Coordinates of C-alpha atoms in Angstrom, one line a residue:
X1 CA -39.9 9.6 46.7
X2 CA -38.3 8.4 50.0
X3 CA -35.5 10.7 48.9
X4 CA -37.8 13.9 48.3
X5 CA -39.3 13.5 51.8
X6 CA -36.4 14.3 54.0
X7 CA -36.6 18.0 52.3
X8 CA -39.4 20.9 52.8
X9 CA -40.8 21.9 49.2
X10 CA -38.6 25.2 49.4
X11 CA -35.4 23.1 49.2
X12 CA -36.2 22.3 46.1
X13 CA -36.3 25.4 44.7
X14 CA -33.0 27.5 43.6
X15 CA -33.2 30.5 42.4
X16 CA -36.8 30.1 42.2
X17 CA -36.4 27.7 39.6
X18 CA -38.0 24.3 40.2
X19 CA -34.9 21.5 41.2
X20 CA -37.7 18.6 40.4
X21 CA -37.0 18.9 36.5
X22 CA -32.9 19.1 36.6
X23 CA -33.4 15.8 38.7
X24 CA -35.9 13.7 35.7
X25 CA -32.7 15.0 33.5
X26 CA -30.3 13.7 35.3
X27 CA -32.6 10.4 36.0
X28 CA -33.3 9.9 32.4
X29 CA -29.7 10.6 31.3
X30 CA -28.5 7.4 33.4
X31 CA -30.7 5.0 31.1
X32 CA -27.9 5.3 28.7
X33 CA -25.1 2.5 29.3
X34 CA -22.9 4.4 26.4
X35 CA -22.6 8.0 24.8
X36 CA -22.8 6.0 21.3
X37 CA -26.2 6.5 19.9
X38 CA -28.3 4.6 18.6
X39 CA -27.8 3.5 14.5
X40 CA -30.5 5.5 12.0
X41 CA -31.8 4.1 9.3
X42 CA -29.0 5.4 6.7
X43 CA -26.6 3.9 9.3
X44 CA -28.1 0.2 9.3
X45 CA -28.3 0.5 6.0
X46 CA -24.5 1.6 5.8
X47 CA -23.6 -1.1 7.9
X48 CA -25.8 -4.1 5.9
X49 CA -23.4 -2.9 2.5
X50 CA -20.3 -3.4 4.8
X51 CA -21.3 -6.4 5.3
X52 CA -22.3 -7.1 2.2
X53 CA -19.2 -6.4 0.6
X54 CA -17.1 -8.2 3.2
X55 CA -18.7 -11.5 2.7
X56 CA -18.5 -10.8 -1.1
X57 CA -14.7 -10.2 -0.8
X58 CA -14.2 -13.2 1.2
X59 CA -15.8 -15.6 -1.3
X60 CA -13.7 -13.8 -4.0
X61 CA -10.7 -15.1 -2.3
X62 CA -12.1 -18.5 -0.8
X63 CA -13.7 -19.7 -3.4
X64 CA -10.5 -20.6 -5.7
X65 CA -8.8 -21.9 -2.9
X66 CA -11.5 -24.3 -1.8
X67 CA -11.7 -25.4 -5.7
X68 CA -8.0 -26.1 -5.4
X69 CA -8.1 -27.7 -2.5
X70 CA -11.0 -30.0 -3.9
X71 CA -8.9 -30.7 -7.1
X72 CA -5.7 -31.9 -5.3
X73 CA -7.4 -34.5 -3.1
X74 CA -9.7 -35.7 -5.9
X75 CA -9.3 -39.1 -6.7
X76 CA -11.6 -38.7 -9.5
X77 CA -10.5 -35.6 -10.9
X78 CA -8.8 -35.8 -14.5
X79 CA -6.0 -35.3 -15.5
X80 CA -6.2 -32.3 -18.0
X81 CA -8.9 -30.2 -16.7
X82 CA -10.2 -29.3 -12.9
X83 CA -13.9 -30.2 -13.8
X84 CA -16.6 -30.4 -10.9
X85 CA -16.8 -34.2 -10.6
X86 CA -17.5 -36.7 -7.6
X87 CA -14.9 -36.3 -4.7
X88 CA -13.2 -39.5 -3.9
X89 CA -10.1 -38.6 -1.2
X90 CA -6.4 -39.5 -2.8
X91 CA -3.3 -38.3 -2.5
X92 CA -2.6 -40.1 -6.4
X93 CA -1.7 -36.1 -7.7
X94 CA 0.4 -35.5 -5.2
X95 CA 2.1 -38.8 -5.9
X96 CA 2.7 -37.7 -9.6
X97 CA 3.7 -34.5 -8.3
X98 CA 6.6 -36.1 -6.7
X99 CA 7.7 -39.1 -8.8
X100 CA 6.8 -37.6 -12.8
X101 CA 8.0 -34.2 -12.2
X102 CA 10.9 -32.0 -10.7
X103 CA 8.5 -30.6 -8.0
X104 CA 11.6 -31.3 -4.9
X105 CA 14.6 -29.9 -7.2
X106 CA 12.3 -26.8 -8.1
X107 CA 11.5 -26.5 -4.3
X108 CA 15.6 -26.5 -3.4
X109 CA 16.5 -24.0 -6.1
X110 CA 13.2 -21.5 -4.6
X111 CA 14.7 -21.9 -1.2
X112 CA 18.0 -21.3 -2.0
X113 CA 17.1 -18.1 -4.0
X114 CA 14.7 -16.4 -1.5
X115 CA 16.3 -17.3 1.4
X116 CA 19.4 -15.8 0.0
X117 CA 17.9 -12.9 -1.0
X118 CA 16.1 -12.1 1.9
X119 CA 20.0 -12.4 3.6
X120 CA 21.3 -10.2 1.3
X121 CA 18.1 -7.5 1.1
X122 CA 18.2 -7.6 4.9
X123 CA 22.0 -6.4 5.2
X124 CA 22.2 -4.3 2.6
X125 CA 19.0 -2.9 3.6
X126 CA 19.7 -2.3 7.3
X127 CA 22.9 -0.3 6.7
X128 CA 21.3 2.2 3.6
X129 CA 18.3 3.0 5.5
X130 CA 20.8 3.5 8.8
X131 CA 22.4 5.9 7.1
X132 CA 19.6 7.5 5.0
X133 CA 18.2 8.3 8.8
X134 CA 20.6 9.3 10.4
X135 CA 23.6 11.2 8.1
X136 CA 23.6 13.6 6.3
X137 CA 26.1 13.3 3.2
X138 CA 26.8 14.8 -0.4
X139 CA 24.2 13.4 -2.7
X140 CA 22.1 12.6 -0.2
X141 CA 18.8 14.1 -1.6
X142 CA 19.8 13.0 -4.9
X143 CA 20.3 9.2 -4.6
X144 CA 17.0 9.3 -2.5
X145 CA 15.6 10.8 -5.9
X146 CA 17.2 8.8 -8.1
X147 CA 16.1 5.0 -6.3
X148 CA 12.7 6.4 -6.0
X149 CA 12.8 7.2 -10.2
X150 CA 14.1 3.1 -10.7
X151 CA 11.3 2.0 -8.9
X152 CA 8.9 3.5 -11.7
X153 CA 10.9 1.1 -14.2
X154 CA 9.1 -2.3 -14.8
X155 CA 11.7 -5.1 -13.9
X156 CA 10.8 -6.6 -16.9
X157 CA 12.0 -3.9 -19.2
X158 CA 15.7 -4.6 -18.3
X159 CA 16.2 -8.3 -19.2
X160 CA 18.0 -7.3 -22.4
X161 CA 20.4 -5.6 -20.0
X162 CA 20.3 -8.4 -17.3
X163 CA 21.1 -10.8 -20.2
X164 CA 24.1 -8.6 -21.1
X165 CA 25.1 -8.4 -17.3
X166 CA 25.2 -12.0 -16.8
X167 CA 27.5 -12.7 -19.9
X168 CA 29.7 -10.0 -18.5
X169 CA 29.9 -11.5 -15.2
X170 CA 30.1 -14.9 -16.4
X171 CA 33.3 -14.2 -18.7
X172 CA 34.9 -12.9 -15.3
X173 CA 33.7 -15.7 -13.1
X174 CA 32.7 -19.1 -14.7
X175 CA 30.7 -19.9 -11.4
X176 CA 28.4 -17.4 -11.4
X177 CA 24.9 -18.8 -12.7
X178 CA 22.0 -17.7 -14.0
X179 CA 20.4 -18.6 -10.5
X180 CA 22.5 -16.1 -8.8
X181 CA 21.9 -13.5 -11.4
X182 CA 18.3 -13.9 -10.4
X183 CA 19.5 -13.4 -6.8
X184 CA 20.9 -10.3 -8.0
X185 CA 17.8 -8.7 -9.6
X186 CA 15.6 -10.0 -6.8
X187 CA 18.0 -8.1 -4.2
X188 CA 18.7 -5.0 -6.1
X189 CA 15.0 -4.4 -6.3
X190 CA 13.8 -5.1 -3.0
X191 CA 16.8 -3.2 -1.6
X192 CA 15.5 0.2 -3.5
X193 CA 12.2 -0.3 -2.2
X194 CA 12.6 -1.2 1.5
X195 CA 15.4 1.8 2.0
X196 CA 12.6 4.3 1.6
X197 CA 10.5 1.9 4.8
X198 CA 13.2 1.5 6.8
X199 CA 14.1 4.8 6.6
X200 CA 10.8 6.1 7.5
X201 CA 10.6 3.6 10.7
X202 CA 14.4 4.8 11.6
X203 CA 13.1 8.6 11.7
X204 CA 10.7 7.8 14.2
X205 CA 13.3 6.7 16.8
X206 CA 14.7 9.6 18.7
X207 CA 18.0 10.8 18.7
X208 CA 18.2 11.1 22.1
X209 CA 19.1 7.7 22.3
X210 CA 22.1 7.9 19.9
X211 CA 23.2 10.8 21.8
X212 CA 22.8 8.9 25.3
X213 CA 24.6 6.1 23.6
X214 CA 27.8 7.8 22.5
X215 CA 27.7 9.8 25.8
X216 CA 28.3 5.9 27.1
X217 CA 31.4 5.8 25.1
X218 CA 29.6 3.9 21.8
X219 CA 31.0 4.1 18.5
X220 CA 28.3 4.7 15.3
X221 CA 28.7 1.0 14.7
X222 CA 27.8 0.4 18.1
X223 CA 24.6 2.5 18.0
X224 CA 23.8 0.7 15.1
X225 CA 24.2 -2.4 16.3
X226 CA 22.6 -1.8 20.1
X227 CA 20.4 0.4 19.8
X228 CA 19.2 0.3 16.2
X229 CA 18.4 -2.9 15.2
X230 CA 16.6 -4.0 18.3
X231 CA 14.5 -1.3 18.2
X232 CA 14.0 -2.0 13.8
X233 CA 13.5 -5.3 14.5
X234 CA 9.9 -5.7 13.6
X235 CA 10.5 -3.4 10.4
X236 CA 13.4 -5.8 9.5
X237 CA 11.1 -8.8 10.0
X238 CA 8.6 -8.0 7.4
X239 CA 11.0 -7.1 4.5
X240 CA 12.7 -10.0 5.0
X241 CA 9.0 -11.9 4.5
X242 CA 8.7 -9.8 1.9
X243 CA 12.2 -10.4 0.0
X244 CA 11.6 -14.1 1.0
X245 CA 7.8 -14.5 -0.9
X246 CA 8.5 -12.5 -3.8
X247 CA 10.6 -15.2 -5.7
X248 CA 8.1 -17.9 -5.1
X249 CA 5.4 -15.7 -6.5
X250 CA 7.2 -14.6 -9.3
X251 CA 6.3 -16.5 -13.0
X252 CA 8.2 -14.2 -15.5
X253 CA 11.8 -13.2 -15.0
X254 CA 12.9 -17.6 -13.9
X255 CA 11.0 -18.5 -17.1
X256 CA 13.1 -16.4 -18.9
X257 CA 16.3 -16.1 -17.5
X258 CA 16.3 -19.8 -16.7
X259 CA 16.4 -22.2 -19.6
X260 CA 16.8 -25.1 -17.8
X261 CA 14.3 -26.8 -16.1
X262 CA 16.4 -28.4 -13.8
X263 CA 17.1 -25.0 -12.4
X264 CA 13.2 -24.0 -12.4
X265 CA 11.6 -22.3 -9.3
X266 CA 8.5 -23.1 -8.3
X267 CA 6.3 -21.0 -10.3
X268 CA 7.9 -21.9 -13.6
X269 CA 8.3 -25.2 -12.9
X270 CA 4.4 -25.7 -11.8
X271 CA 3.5 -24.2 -15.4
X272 CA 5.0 -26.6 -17.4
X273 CA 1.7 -29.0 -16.1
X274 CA -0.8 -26.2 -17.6
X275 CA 0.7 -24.8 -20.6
X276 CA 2.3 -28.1 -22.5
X277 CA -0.4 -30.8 -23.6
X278 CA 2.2 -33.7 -23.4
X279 CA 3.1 -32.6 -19.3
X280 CA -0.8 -30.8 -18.7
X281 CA -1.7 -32.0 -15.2
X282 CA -3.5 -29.4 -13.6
X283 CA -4.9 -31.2 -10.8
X284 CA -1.5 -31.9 -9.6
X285 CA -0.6 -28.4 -10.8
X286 CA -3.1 -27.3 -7.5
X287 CA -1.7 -30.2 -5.3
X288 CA 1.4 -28.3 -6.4
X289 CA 0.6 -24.7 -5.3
X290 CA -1.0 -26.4 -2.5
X291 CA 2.5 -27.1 -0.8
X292 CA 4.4 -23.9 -2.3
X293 CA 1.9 -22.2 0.3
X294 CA 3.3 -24.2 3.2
X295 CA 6.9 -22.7 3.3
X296 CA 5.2 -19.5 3.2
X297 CA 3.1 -19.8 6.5
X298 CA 5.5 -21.9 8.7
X299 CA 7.6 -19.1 8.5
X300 CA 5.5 -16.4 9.0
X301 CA 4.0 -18.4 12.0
X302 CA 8.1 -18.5 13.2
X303 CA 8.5 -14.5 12.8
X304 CA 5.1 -13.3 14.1
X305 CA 6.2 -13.0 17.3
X306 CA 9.3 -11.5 16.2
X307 CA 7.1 -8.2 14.5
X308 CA 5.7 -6.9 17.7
X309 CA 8.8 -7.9 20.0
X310 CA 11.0 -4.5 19.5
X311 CA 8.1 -2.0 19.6
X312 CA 8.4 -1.6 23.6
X313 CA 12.3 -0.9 23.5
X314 CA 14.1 1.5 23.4
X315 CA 11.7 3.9 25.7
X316 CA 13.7 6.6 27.1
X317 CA 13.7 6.4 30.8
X318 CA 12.5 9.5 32.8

């Protein structure tokens, strides 16, 4: 009221419209700390099911990996069947793991076929969705088609021809194993797939850096290799996680293109201690995937950094 007195009752007037109410609006408006309003009922509600079905989803997922967890460091587990029992800390499965079964030579043969298929997706894949983007060829639309048509084929309905392949192969070069055949299958199809993201990602980067390139006197190779797969790098990053998991997840194709356990990844190896009575161990079958997770995570801990780092270059300067 201190306010109001330093006016007559006529300067409150405009118009001949009271000023008093415009000024309760205005008081009352200031109340608010947000313009969010308050949640109705159907809104609480809405937000008590989110929540709902977020902690249902998350005890979906924890829930087996707890019990795994519990299984591998249980002393008093058996040996045939995970069965809630006592927990008594050991490490005894993970000691079986290592000295009854091929668990290290099944972790050297997984390594050495992701890692060199995520090498060879990562090439291959760098220079088809290069190109994809940014020329404009014969055939173009058409191959585009016809990899997007393959990828509706299940992987599995080839092994008669990846059988076949192999024996051809083989009769022209002795050396080449089943592992690298896998290679080959584990390549081919992640190179289909990760032409049509790259690609994608590529087309978002503007020409007008190519062009200001090869104004600088840079060859295509050189716009590639400067400009393009700095700016990619992120993109590049997650397909080579991806082509780098996918053989340590996959069960099917190494059981049956690899008859030899000796040459076993991980997940065909770690069967053979659920599926055959005289090897059944499936507490040390979960101490097992236990450790196959490990690779996993170290490397994505490595690369995280590595996903974000080329999404501020390449800005064009003003």
């Amino acid at each position: 009221m201190k306010l109001f007195n330093r006016f007559n009752r006529d300067d409150l007037v405009i118009n001949k419209k009271p000023l008093l109410p415009f000024l309760r609006f205005r008081k009352k408006e200031r109340l608010y700390l947000s313009d969010r309003q308050p949640l109705t009922l159907m809104g609480i509600l809405g937000l008590g099911l989110s929540y709902v079905v977020l902690f249902a989803w998350a005890f979906i997922i924890i829930w087996p990996l707890l019990q795994m967890v519990i299984s591998a460091f249980n002393g008093k587990q058996g040996a045939y069947l995970m069965q809630n029992t006592n927990f008594e800390f050991s490490l005894k499965h993970f000691e079986y793991l290592f000295s009854e079964t091929l668990y290290l030579t099944w972790v050297k043969n997984t390594l050495f076929i992701s890692g060199a298929t995520a090498i060879l997706t990562l090439i291959i894949v760098s220079f088809t969705g290069y190109a994809y983007s940014r020329y404009r060829f014969k055939g173009r639309k058409a191959s585009l088609m016809a990899i997007m048509l393959i990828q509706t084929i299940p992987t599995f309905a080839g092994i008669t021809a990846f059988f076949t392949m192999h024996s051809i192969i083989a009769s022209v070069i002795p050396q080449f194993t089943r592992q690298m055949m896998l290679i080959l299958i584990y390549s081919g199809g992640a190179i289909a797939s990760n032409t049509f993201i790259l690609k994608g990602y590529i087309d978002s980067v503007s020409t007008e850096l190519d062009d200001a390139a090869k104004i600088d006197g840079c060859s295509n190779m050189d716009v590639y290799r400067l400009i393009i797969l700095p700016i990619a790098r992120p993109m590049l990053t997650i397909i080579a996680l991806w082509s780098f998991i996918g053989p340590f997840m996959d069960y099917m194709l190494p059981r049956v293109l690899l008859t030899n356990p000796q040459s076993y990844t991980l997940a065909a190896g770690l069967f053979t201690l659920t599926n055959d009575f005289r090897t059944m161990n499936q507490p040390a079958f979960a101490a097992g995937g236990l450790l196959t997770a490990i690779p996993i995570a170290v490397l994505f801990m490595l690369l995280q950094d590595q996903l974000v780092s080329g999404l501020a270059k390449g800005a064009v300067k003003g």
